[in-house]
PDB file of C-alpha atoms and ligand atoms in Angstrom:
ATOM      1  CA  MET A 159      30.852  49.669 -19.380  1.00 88.00           C
ATOM      2  CA  ASP A 160      28.936  47.634 -21.953  1.00 93.00           C
ATOM      3  CA  ILE A 161      25.690  49.363 -22.940  1.00 95.00           C
ATOM      4  CA  ARG A 162      23.204  47.550 -25.179  1.00 94.00           C
ATOM      5  CA  ILE A 163      20.036  49.144 -26.486  1.00 95.00           C
ATOM      6  CA  TYR A 164      17.104  47.032 -27.699  1.00 95.00           C
ATOM      7  CA  GLY A 165      14.028  47.653 -29.780  1.00 93.00           C
ATOM      8  CA  ASP A 166      12.731  44.220 -28.830  1.00 93.00           C
ATOM      9  CA  GLU A 167      12.179  43.478 -25.146  1.00 95.00           C
ATOM     10  CA  SER A 168      12.216  39.720 -25.608  1.00 96.00           C
ATOM     11  CA  ARG A 169      15.740  39.926 -27.055  1.00 96.00           C
ATOM     12  CA  LEU A 170      16.779  42.058 -24.096  1.00 97.00           C
ATOM     13  CA  ASN A 171      15.370  39.484 -21.672  1.00 98.00           C
ATOM     14  CA  GLY A 172      17.048  36.690 -23.628  1.00 97.00           C
ATOM     15  CA  ASP A 173      20.441  38.379 -23.351  1.00 97.00           C
ATOM     16  CA  ALA A 174      19.850  39.082 -19.639  1.00 98.00           C
ATOM     17  CA  ALA A 175      18.981  35.387 -19.143  1.00 98.00           C
ATOM     18  CA  ASP A 176      22.198  34.421 -20.970  1.00 98.00           C
ATOM     19  CA  ILE A 177      24.177  36.526 -18.479  1.00 98.00           C
ATOM     20  CA  VAL A 178      22.384  34.976 -15.479  1.00 98.00           C
ATOM     21  CA  GLY A 179      22.827  31.507 -17.009  1.00 97.00           C
ATOM     22  CA  GLU A 180      26.554  32.101 -17.397  1.00 95.00           C
ATOM     23  CA  ALA A 181      26.777  33.098 -13.701  1.00 96.00           C
ATOM     24  CA  LEU A 182      24.800  29.983 -12.688  1.00 95.00           C
ATOM     25  CA  ARG A 183      27.240  27.808 -14.590  1.00 92.00           C
ATOM     26  CA  GLY A 184      30.149  29.516 -12.836  1.00 81.00           C
ATOM     27  CA  GLY A 185      30.857  26.554 -10.577  1.00 74.00           C
ATOM     28  CA  PRO A 186      29.458  24.849  -7.500  1.00 71.00           C
ATOM     29  CA  ALA A 187      27.625  27.119  -5.062  1.00 74.00           C
ATOM     30  CA  SER A 188      27.414  29.959  -7.552  1.00 84.00           C
ATOM     31  CA  ALA A 189      25.981  32.917  -5.674  1.00 95.00           C
ATOM     32  CA  ILE A 190      23.992  35.484  -7.593  1.00 97.00           C
ATOM     33  CA  GLY A 191      22.176  38.601  -6.456  1.00 98.00           C
ATOM     34  CA  LEU A 192      18.734  39.427  -7.835  1.00 98.00           C
ATOM     35  CA  CYS A 193      16.305  42.310  -7.472  1.00 98.00           C
ATOM     36  CA  THR A 194      12.590  43.058  -7.462  1.00 97.00           C
ATOM     37  CA  GLY A 195      10.438  45.552  -9.362  1.00 96.00           C
ATOM     38  CA  MET A 196       8.592  45.237 -12.659  1.00 96.00           C
ATOM     39  CA  THR A 197      11.825  45.532 -14.685  1.00 98.00           C
ATOM     40  CA  PRO A 198      13.180  41.985 -14.118  1.00 98.00           C
ATOM     41  CA  VAL A 199       9.797  40.259 -14.513  1.00 98.00           C
ATOM     42  CA  GLY A 200      10.466  39.405 -18.183  1.00 98.00           C
ATOM     43  CA  LEU A 201      13.933  38.121 -17.277  1.00 98.00           C
ATOM     44  CA  TYR A 202      12.483  35.892 -14.553  1.00 98.00           C
ATOM     45  CA  ARG A 203       9.847  34.571 -16.967  1.00 98.00           C
ATOM     46  CA  GLU A 204      12.637  33.670 -19.383  1.00 98.00           C
ATOM     47  CA  LEU A 205      14.664  31.985 -16.609  1.00 98.00           C
ATOM     48  CA  VAL A 206      11.617  29.918 -15.626  1.00 98.00           C
ATOM     49  CA  ARG A 207      11.149  28.919 -19.279  1.00 98.00           C
ATOM     50  CA  ARG A 208      14.806  27.905 -19.612  1.00 98.00           C
ATOM     51  CA  ARG A 209      14.657  25.965 -16.350  1.00 98.00           C
ATOM     52  CA  ALA A 210      11.569  24.067 -17.567  1.00 98.00           C
ATOM     53  CA  LYS A 211      13.470  23.104 -20.717  1.00 98.00           C
ATOM     54  CA  GLY A 212      16.450  21.956 -18.646  1.00 97.00           C
ATOM     55  CA  GLU A 213      18.738  24.620 -20.107  1.00 97.00           C
ATOM     56  CA  ILE A 214      19.673  26.100 -16.735  1.00 97.00           C
ATOM     57  CA  SER A 215      19.533  24.971 -13.131  1.00 96.00           C
ATOM     58  CA  PHE A 216      19.545  26.719  -9.772  1.00 96.00           C
ATOM     59  CA  ALA A 217      20.154  23.438  -7.914  1.00 95.00           C
ATOM     60  CA  ASP A 218      23.707  24.420  -6.919  1.00 93.00           C
ATOM     61  CA  ALA A 219      23.079  28.164  -6.648  1.00 96.00           C
ATOM     62  CA  THR A 220      22.636  30.611  -3.823  1.00 96.00           C
ATOM     63  CA  VAL A 221      20.455  33.661  -4.431  1.00 97.00           C
ATOM     64  CA  CYS A 222      20.381  36.828  -2.381  1.00 98.00           C
ATOM     65  CA  ASN A 223      18.135  39.825  -2.863  1.00 98.00           C
ATOM     66  CA  LEU A 224      18.697  43.500  -2.325  1.00 98.00           C
ATOM     67  CA  ASP A 225      15.999  44.782  -0.045  1.00 98.00           C
ATOM     68  CA  GLU A 226      12.730  44.455   1.850  1.00 98.00           C
ATOM     69  CA  TYR A 227      10.149  46.754   3.404  1.00 97.00           C
ATOM     70  CA  ILE A 228      10.206  47.074   7.181  1.00 98.00           C
ATOM     71  CA  GLY A 229       7.075  45.912   8.999  1.00 96.00           C
ATOM     72  CA  LEU A 230       5.893  43.200   6.625  1.00 94.00           C
ATOM     73  CA  THR A 231       5.787  39.574   7.698  1.00 91.00           C
ATOM     74  CA  PRO A 232       7.865  37.237   5.499  1.00 86.00           C
ATOM     75  CA  ASP A 233       4.689  35.819   3.912  1.00 89.00           C
ATOM     76  CA  ASP A 234       3.023  39.204   3.237  1.00 95.00           C
ATOM     77  CA  PRO A 235       1.971  39.113  -0.437  1.00 95.00           C
ATOM     78  CA  ASN A 236       3.166  42.727  -0.842  1.00 96.00           C
ATOM     79  CA  GLY A 237       6.676  41.868   0.303  1.00 96.00           C
ATOM     80  CA  PHE A 238       9.684  41.244  -1.891  1.00 97.00           C
ATOM     81  CA  ARG A 239      10.102  37.695  -0.580  1.00 97.00           C
ATOM     82  CA  ALA A 240       6.605  36.854  -1.864  1.00 96.00           C
ATOM     83  CA  PHE A 241       7.399  38.643  -5.134  1.00 97.00           C
ATOM     84  CA  MET A 242      10.516  36.529  -5.669  1.00 98.00           C
ATOM     85  CA  ARG A 243       8.670  33.313  -4.845  1.00 97.00           C
ATOM     86  CA  LYS A 244       5.836  34.078  -7.221  1.00 97.00           C
ATOM     87  CA  ARG A 245       7.912  35.405 -10.113  1.00 97.00           C
ATOM     88  CA  LEU A 246      10.829  32.983  -9.927  1.00 98.00           C
ATOM     89  CA  LEU A 247      11.654  30.844  -6.929  1.00 97.00           C
ATOM     90  CA  ASP A 248       8.545  28.638  -6.782  1.00 97.00           C
ATOM     91  CA  GLU A 249       9.122  27.784 -10.438  1.00 98.00           C
ATOM     92  CA  VAL A 250      12.820  26.866 -10.388  1.00 98.00           C
ATOM     93  CA  ASP A 251      14.934  24.287  -8.557  1.00 97.00           C
ATOM     94  CA  LEU A 252      16.683  26.561  -6.056  1.00 97.00           C
ATOM     95  CA  PRO A 253      16.734  24.880  -2.601  1.00 96.00           C
ATOM     96  CA  PRO A 254      14.569  27.256  -0.488  1.00 96.00           C
ATOM     97  CA  GLU A 255      17.201  27.466   2.266  1.00 96.00           C
ATOM     98  CA  ARG A 256      19.603  29.014  -0.230  1.00 96.00           C
ATOM     99  CA  PHE A 257      17.526  32.133  -0.802  1.00 97.00           C
ATOM    100  CA  PHE A 258      18.421  35.161   1.322  1.00 98.00           C
ATOM    101  CA  ILE A 259      16.630  38.480   1.690  1.00 98.00           C
ATOM    102  CA  PRO A 260      16.521  40.943   4.599  1.00 98.00           C
ATOM    103  CA  ASP A 261      13.725  40.146   7.046  1.00 97.00           C
ATOM    104  CA  GLY A 262      11.489  43.206   7.329  1.00 96.00           C
ATOM    105  CA  SER A 263       9.697  41.709  10.326  1.00 96.00           C
ATOM    106  CA  ALA A 264      12.824  41.406  12.503  1.00 97.00           C
ATOM    107  CA  PRO A 265      12.197  43.031  15.919  1.00 97.00           C
ATOM    108  CA  ASP A 266      15.354  45.135  15.615  1.00 98.00           C
ATOM    109  CA  PRO A 267      15.967  46.254  12.011  1.00 98.00           C
ATOM    110  CA  GLU A 268      19.530  47.382  12.847  1.00 98.00           C
ATOM    111  CA  ASP A 269      20.356  43.893  14.113  1.00 98.00           C
ATOM    112  CA  GLU A 270      18.792  42.499  10.964  1.00 98.00           C
ATOM    113  CA  CYS A 271      21.164  44.635   8.867  1.00 98.00           C
ATOM    114  CA  ARG A 272      24.173  43.142  10.653  1.00 98.00           C
ATOM    115  CA  ARG A 273      22.703  39.631  10.249  1.00 98.00           C
ATOM    116  CA  PHE A 274      22.259  40.220   6.501  1.00 98.00           C
ATOM    117  CA  ASP A 275      25.829  41.530   6.172  1.00 98.00           C
ATOM    118  CA  ALA A 276      26.983  38.297   7.831  1.00 98.00           C
ATOM    119  CA  VAL A 277      24.866  36.329   5.345  1.00 97.00           C
ATOM    120  CA  LEU A 278      26.566  38.155   2.477  1.00 96.00           C
ATOM    121  CA  ASP A 279      29.986  37.416   3.975  1.00 95.00           C
ATOM    122  CA  GLY A 280      28.990  33.781   4.446  1.00 95.00           C
ATOM    123  CA  ILE A 281      27.804  33.157   0.901  1.00 94.00           C
ATOM    124  CA  GLY A 282      31.077  34.529  -0.397  1.00 89.00           C
ATOM    125  CA  ARG A 283      31.782  35.675  -3.900  1.00 90.00           C
ATOM    126  CA  ARG A 284      28.714  36.776  -5.841  1.00 95.00           C
ATOM    127  CA  ARG A 285      29.287  36.157  -9.537  1.00 96.00           C
ATOM    128  CA  LEU A 286      26.571  38.529 -10.628  1.00 97.00           C
ATOM    129  CA  GLN A 287      24.294  41.170  -9.160  1.00 98.00           C
ATOM    130  CA  VAL A 288      21.232  42.175 -11.184  1.00 98.00           C
ATOM    131  CA  VAL A 289      19.838  45.623 -10.403  1.00 98.00           C
ATOM    132  CA  GLY A 290      17.161  47.969 -11.650  1.00 98.00           C
ATOM    133  CA  ILE A 291      17.025  51.706 -11.146  1.00 98.00           C
ATOM    134  CA  GLY A 292      14.336  53.896  -9.629  1.00 97.00           C
ATOM    135  CA  GLY A 293      13.051  57.015 -11.386  1.00 97.00           C
ATOM    136  CA  ASN A 294      15.086  59.087  -8.914  1.00 97.00           C
ATOM    137  CA  GLY A 295      18.204  56.988  -9.500  1.00 98.00           C
ATOM    138  CA  HIS A 296      17.875  54.712  -6.467  1.00 98.00           C
ATOM    139  CA  VAL A 297      19.424  51.253  -6.556  1.00 98.00           C
ATOM    140  CA  GLY A 298      17.950  48.627  -4.259  1.00 98.00           C
ATOM    141  CA  PHE A 299      16.526  51.084  -1.769  1.00 98.00           C
ATOM    142  CA  ASN A 300      19.650  53.247  -1.692  1.00 98.00           C
ATOM    143  CA  GLU A 301      17.927  56.577  -2.142  1.00 97.00           C
ATOM    144  CA  PRO A 302      19.790  59.746  -3.213  1.00 97.00           C
ATOM    145  CA  ASP A 303      21.775  61.062  -0.248  1.00 94.00           C
ATOM    146  CA  ASP A 304      24.875  63.078   0.667  1.00 91.00           C
ATOM    147  CA  SER A 305      26.811  59.875   1.257  1.00 89.00           C
ATOM    148  CA  LEU A 306      26.024  56.184   1.076  1.00 90.00           C
ATOM    149  CA  PRO A 307      27.470  53.704   3.559  1.00 89.00           C
ATOM    150  CA  TYR A 308      28.991  50.435   2.417  1.00 94.00           C
ATOM    151  CA  GLY A 309      26.830  47.817   4.117  1.00 96.00           C
ATOM    152  CA  THR A 310      23.205  46.888   4.735  1.00 98.00           C
ATOM    153  CA  ARG A 311      21.177  49.623   6.376  1.00 97.00           C
ATOM    154  CA  VAL A 312      17.783  50.962   7.328  1.00 97.00           C
ATOM    155  CA  VAL A 313      16.475  53.648   4.977  1.00 97.00           C
ATOM    156  CA  ARG A 314      13.581  56.065   4.938  1.00 96.00           C
ATOM    157  CA  LEU A 315      11.989  55.954   1.490  1.00 96.00           C
ATOM    158  CA  SER A 316      11.577  59.159  -0.473  1.00 95.00           C
ATOM    159  CA  ASP A 317       8.068  60.462  -1.191  1.00 95.00           C
ATOM    160  CA  ARG A 318       8.626  59.747  -4.877  1.00 94.00           C
ATOM    161  CA  THR A 319       9.571  56.107  -4.247  1.00 95.00           C
ATOM    162  CA  VAL A 320       6.619  55.604  -1.893  1.00 96.00           C
ATOM    163  CA  GLN A 321       4.267  57.118  -4.462  1.00 95.00           C
ATOM    164  CA  THR A 322       5.611  55.002  -7.340  1.00 94.00           C
ATOM    165  CA  ASN A 323       5.716  51.738  -5.414  1.00 94.00           C
ATOM    166  CA  ALA A 324       2.298  52.254  -3.779  1.00 95.00           C
ATOM    167  CA  ALA A 325       0.782  51.317  -7.145  1.00 92.00           C
ATOM    168  CA  TYR A 326       1.957  47.734  -6.515  1.00 90.00           C
ATOM    169  CA  PHE A 327       0.669  47.647  -2.948  1.00 92.00           C
ATOM    170  CA  ASP A 328      -2.660  46.325  -1.806  1.00 92.00           C
ATOM    171  CA  PRO A 329      -4.034  48.514  -0.313  1.00 93.00           C
ATOM    172  CA  PRO A 330      -1.675  51.275  -1.557  1.00 93.00           C
ATOM    173  CA  ASP A 331      -1.782  53.284   1.682  1.00 92.00           C
ATOM    174  CA  ARG A 332      -0.326  50.332   3.615  1.00 93.00           C
ATOM    175  CA  ILE A 333       3.054  50.783   1.966  1.00 96.00           C
ATOM    176  CA  PRO A 334       5.808  51.077   4.598  1.00 97.00           C
ATOM    177  CA  ARG A 335       7.959  54.211   4.696  1.00 96.00           C
ATOM    178  CA  ARG A 336      11.082  52.369   5.730  1.00 97.00           C
ATOM    179  CA  ALA A 337      13.065  49.499   4.296  1.00 98.00           C
ATOM    180  CA  ILE A 338      16.261  47.514   4.717  1.00 98.00           C
ATOM    181  CA  THR A 339      18.606  47.614   1.749  1.00 98.00           C
ATOM    182  CA  MET A 340      21.915  46.091   0.784  1.00 98.00           C
ATOM    183  CA  GLY A 341      24.461  48.908   0.653  1.00 97.00           C
ATOM    184  CA  ILE A 342      25.993  50.212  -2.554  1.00 97.00           C
ATOM    185  CA  GLY A 343      29.386  48.872  -1.399  1.00 97.00           C
ATOM    186  CA  SER A 344      28.028  45.322  -1.136  1.00 97.00           C
ATOM    187  CA  ILE A 345      26.325  45.694  -4.519  1.00 98.00           C
ATOM    188  CA  LEU A 346      29.666  46.718  -6.045  1.00 97.00           C
ATOM    189  CA  ASP A 347      31.341  43.675  -4.429  1.00 96.00           C
ATOM    190  CA  ALA A 348      29.774  41.329  -7.002  1.00 97.00           C
ATOM    191  CA  ASP A 349      32.058  40.111  -9.804  1.00 96.00           C
ATOM    192  CA  ARG A 350      29.740  41.534 -12.421  1.00 97.00           C
ATOM    193  CA  LEU A 351      26.799  43.961 -12.435  1.00 98.00           C
ATOM    194  CA  LEU A 352      23.831  43.810 -14.761  1.00 98.00           C
ATOM    195  CA  LEU A 353      21.655  46.930 -14.828  1.00 98.00           C
ATOM    196  CA  ILE A 354      18.351  46.700 -16.678  1.00 98.00           C
ATOM    197  CA  ALA A 355      16.088  49.710 -17.308  1.00 98.00           C
ATOM    198  CA  LEU A 356      12.877  49.893 -19.312  1.00 98.00           C
ATOM    199  CA  GLY A 357      10.585  52.742 -20.256  1.00 98.00           C
ATOM    200  CA  LYS A 358      10.683  56.492 -20.612  1.00 97.00           C
ATOM    201  CA  GLU A 359      10.113  57.029 -16.849  1.00 97.00           C
ATOM    202  CA  LYS A 360      13.694  55.773 -16.412  1.00 98.00           C
ATOM    203  CA  ALA A 361      15.308  57.834 -19.192  1.00 98.00           C
ATOM    204  CA  GLU A 362      16.397  60.733 -16.991  1.00 98.00           C
ATOM    205  CA  ALA A 363      17.823  58.520 -14.236  1.00 98.00           C
ATOM    206  CA  VAL A 364      19.605  56.350 -16.827  1.00 98.00           C
ATOM    207  CA  ALA A 365      21.178  59.348 -18.579  1.00 97.00           C
ATOM    208  CA  GLY A 366      22.286  60.806 -15.241  1.00 98.00           C
ATOM    209  CA  ALA A 367      23.617  57.474 -13.994  1.00 98.00           C
ATOM    210  CA  LEU A 368      25.576  56.621 -17.144  1.00 97.00           C
ATOM    211  CA  ALA A 369      26.713  60.046 -18.320  1.00 96.00           C
ATOM    212  CA  GLY A 370      26.475  62.473 -15.380  1.00 96.00           C
ATOM    213  CA  PRO A 371      28.772  62.975 -12.397  1.00 97.00           C
ATOM    214  CA  ILE A 372      29.412  59.974 -10.162  1.00 97.00           C
ATOM    215  CA  THR A 373      27.641  60.970  -6.973  1.00 97.00           C
ATOM    216  CA  ALA A 374      25.649  59.552  -4.052  1.00 97.00           C
ATOM    217  CA  ARG A 375      22.987  62.080  -5.087  1.00 97.00           C
ATOM    218  CA  LEU A 376      22.279  59.700  -7.960  1.00 98.00           C
ATOM    219  CA  PRO A 377      23.041  56.218  -6.605  1.00 98.00           C
ATOM    220  CA  GLY A 378      22.819  54.612 -10.073  1.00 98.00           C
ATOM    221  CA  SER A 379      25.904  56.599 -11.110  1.00 97.00           C
ATOM    222  CA  LEU A 380      27.958  54.704  -8.491  1.00 97.00           C
ATOM    223  CA  LEU A 381      27.491  51.528 -10.540  1.00 98.00           C
ATOM    224  CA  ARG A 382      30.027  53.022 -12.968  1.00 97.00           C
ATOM    225  CA  LEU A 383      32.695  52.452 -10.318  1.00 96.00           C
ATOM    226  CA  HIS A 384      32.419  48.751 -11.167  1.00 97.00           C
ATOM    227  CA  PRO A 385      34.877  47.505 -13.813  1.00 95.00           C
ATOM    228  CA  ARG A 386      32.380  45.030 -15.244  1.00 97.00           C
ATOM    229  CA  LEU A 387      29.029  46.746 -15.676  1.00 97.00           C
ATOM    230  CA  THR A 388      26.621  45.600 -18.389  1.00 97.00           C
ATOM    231  CA  VAL A 389      23.603  47.818 -19.064  1.00 97.00           C
ATOM    232  CA  LEU A 390      20.578  46.563 -21.006  1.00 97.00           C
ATOM    233  CA  LEU A 391      18.123  49.298 -22.029  1.00 97.00           C
ATOM    234  CA  ASP A 392      15.069  49.538 -24.196  1.00 96.00           C
ATOM    235  CA  ARG A 393      14.947  52.484 -26.598  1.00 95.00           C
ATOM    236  CA  GLU A 394      12.773  54.602 -24.283  1.00 96.00           C
ATOM    237  CA  ALA A 395      15.066  54.183 -21.285  1.00 97.00           C
ATOM    238  CA  ALA A 396      18.049  55.026 -23.533  1.00 96.00           C
ATOM    239  CA  SER A 397      16.354  58.018 -25.158  1.00 95.00           C
ATOM    240  CA  LEU A 398      18.154  60.733 -23.155  1.00 96.00           C
ATOM    241  CA  LEU A 399      21.623  59.197 -23.354  1.00 95.00           C
ATOM    242  CA  PRO A 400      24.205  61.395 -25.041  1.00 91.00           C
ATOM    243  CA  GLU A 401      24.977  60.366 -28.629  1.00 86.00           C
ATOM    244  CA  ARG A 402      28.515  59.237 -27.783  1.00 83.00           C
ATOM    245  CA  LEU A 403      27.152  56.521 -25.455  1.00 83.00           C
ATOM    246  CA  LYS A 404      24.551  55.441 -27.984  1.00 81.00           C
ATOM    247  CA  ALA A 405      27.379  55.099 -30.506  1.00 74.00           C
ATOM    248  CA  ASP A 406      29.287  52.879 -28.054  1.00 71.00           C
ATOM    249  CA  ALA A 407      26.164  50.759 -27.679  1.00 71.00           C
ATOM    250  CA  GLY A 408      26.026  50.334 -31.474  1.00 63.00           C
ATOM    251  CA  LEU A 409      29.633  49.185 -31.478  1.00 60.00           C
ATOM    252  CA  ALA A 410      29.018  46.662 -28.712  1.00 61.00           C
ATOM    253  CA  ARG A 411      26.154  45.234 -30.747  1.00 60.00           C
ATOM    254  CA  ALA A 412      28.357  44.953 -33.805  1.00 55.00           C
ATOM    255  CA  ILE A 413      30.998  42.848 -32.036  1.00 52.00           C
ATOM    256  CA  ARG A 414      28.605  40.724 -29.975  1.00 51.00           C
ATOM    257  CA  PRO A 415      28.394  37.820 -32.499  1.00 43.00           C
ATOM    258  CA  ARG A 416      32.088  37.248 -31.885  1.00 42.00           C
ATOM    259  CA  ILE A 417      31.324  36.406 -28.261  1.00 41.00           C
ATOM    260  CA  GLU A 418      29.291  33.423 -29.443  1.00 39.00           C
ATOM    261  CA  ASP A 419      32.304  32.361 -31.511  1.00 40.00           C
ATOM    262  CA  GLY A 420      34.387  32.108 -28.358  1.00 40.00           C
ATOM    263  CA  PHE A 421      35.533  35.712 -28.082  1.00 38.00           C
ATOM    264  CA  ASP A 422      36.556  36.334 -24.490  1.00 39.00           C
ATOM    265  CA  GLU A 423      34.061  38.878 -23.271  1.00 40.00           C
ATOM    266  CA  THR A 424      36.170  40.026 -20.346  1.00 39.00           C
ATOM    267  CA  SER A 425      38.968  41.182 -22.623  1.00 37.00           C
ATOM    268  CA  ARG A 426      36.966  44.032 -24.098  1.00 39.00           C
ATOM    269  CA  GLN A 427      35.880  45.689 -20.860  1.00 37.00           C
TER     270      GLN A 427
HETATM  271  C1  GLP B 735      12.074  49.301  -6.246  1.00 67.12           C
HETATM  272  C2  GLP B 735      13.202  48.341  -5.814  1.00 67.12           C
HETATM  273  C3  GLP B 735      14.389  48.461  -6.725  1.00 67.12           C
HETATM  274  C4  GLP B 735      13.909  48.549  -8.152  1.00 67.12           C
HETATM  275  C5  GLP B 735      13.209  49.857  -8.377  1.00 67.12           C
HETATM  276  C6  GLP B 735      12.585  49.994  -9.749  1.00 67.12           C
HETATM  277  O1  GLP B 735      11.728  50.190  -5.285  1.00 67.12           O
HETATM  278  N1  GLP B 735      13.615  48.491  -4.450  1.00 67.12           N
HETATM  279  O2  GLP B 735      15.259  47.349  -6.521  1.00 67.12           O
HETATM  280  O3  GLP B 735      15.004  48.485  -9.044  1.00 67.12           O
HETATM  281  O4  GLP B 735      12.319  50.162  -7.349  1.00 67.12           O
HETATM  282  O5  GLP B 735      11.396  49.259  -9.840  1.00 67.12           O
HETATM  283  P1  GLP B 735      10.705  48.938 -11.224  1.00 67.12           P
HETATM  284  O6  GLP B 735      11.528  47.887 -11.876  1.00 67.12           O
HETATM  285  O7  GLP B 735       9.331  48.442 -10.851  1.00 67.12           O
HETATM  286  O8  GLP B 735      10.663  50.193 -11.998  1.00 67.12           O
END
C-alpha cells in the first residue's frame, strides 16, 4: 500500500492525473474505471486541462463507472451518467460508445446487474480503478454489510448515505433509496486501485479502512486486499491515521522523485 498525504490539493490532483495518464497510455483499448462524488472533481478538472493541452488522450480508452441510482432516466441531471458527462466526458475525446455505467432505468435491475457484469467481462482487463470512500466506509455503493458479493448488485442505501448524498440532489427528497453498484470483487479485479479521500468527514472511515480490521462491515478496508493500492489523502482525511502509517507516507514521499528518474514503481509495492 502506497499512502501519500498532501497539504496542497492541486498537487494531489496532479499526482492522481499522472496515475490516470499512465493507465491511459497502457496500450490500445486501455480500460479504466472511474467514480463519482465530489472527491474526484479536481482530478477530472486536471484531466480535462491535460486533454486540452494534448498531454493525454481518451481516444483509445474504455471507461466504466461504479454505480448508478435506480429509477433515474439516463439523462436525469441528478444521475451519475450526467455527472460524468458534465465533469469529464463531454470535455475529453472518449468515444461515447466506450463509456459504461449501470442503467438505473432498466425495467429489471437484477437483469441490469448481469448485463453490467457481462460488460465488465467484455471490456477485459481494467488497468486502473479510481474510487472514493463514503463517510461510513462505503465504496461505490457497497454499503457496510455482513458479507459482500463479488459482482454487480442491487443495494439499499443506508440512511447516512441518503442523507449525505441528498445535498447534491435537486430536489433533495427525490433521491432514490436503491442503487446498482459494481461489486467489491470486480473493483479488486483492476490491475491497480487509486483511492482518494478529502476532508475531515472522511478521517474516521480512512483510518478504519487503512488501519482497522479487514471486514465487509467497512468496505473500504477490503481495498487492502489489493496488492497495488495507492491512497492519496489530504491532511484532514489522514488526520486519524495511526502514526506508523503516516511515517510510511513520509517515506513514500521521500523516494517518489526516483520514480521520475525511471525507478520502477511496481518494485516497491
Ligand atoms: C457516493 C458514491 C461513491 C463515492 C462516495 C463519496 O455515494 N457512490 O462512489 O465515493 O459516495 O462521495 P464524495 O466524494 O462526494 O464524498
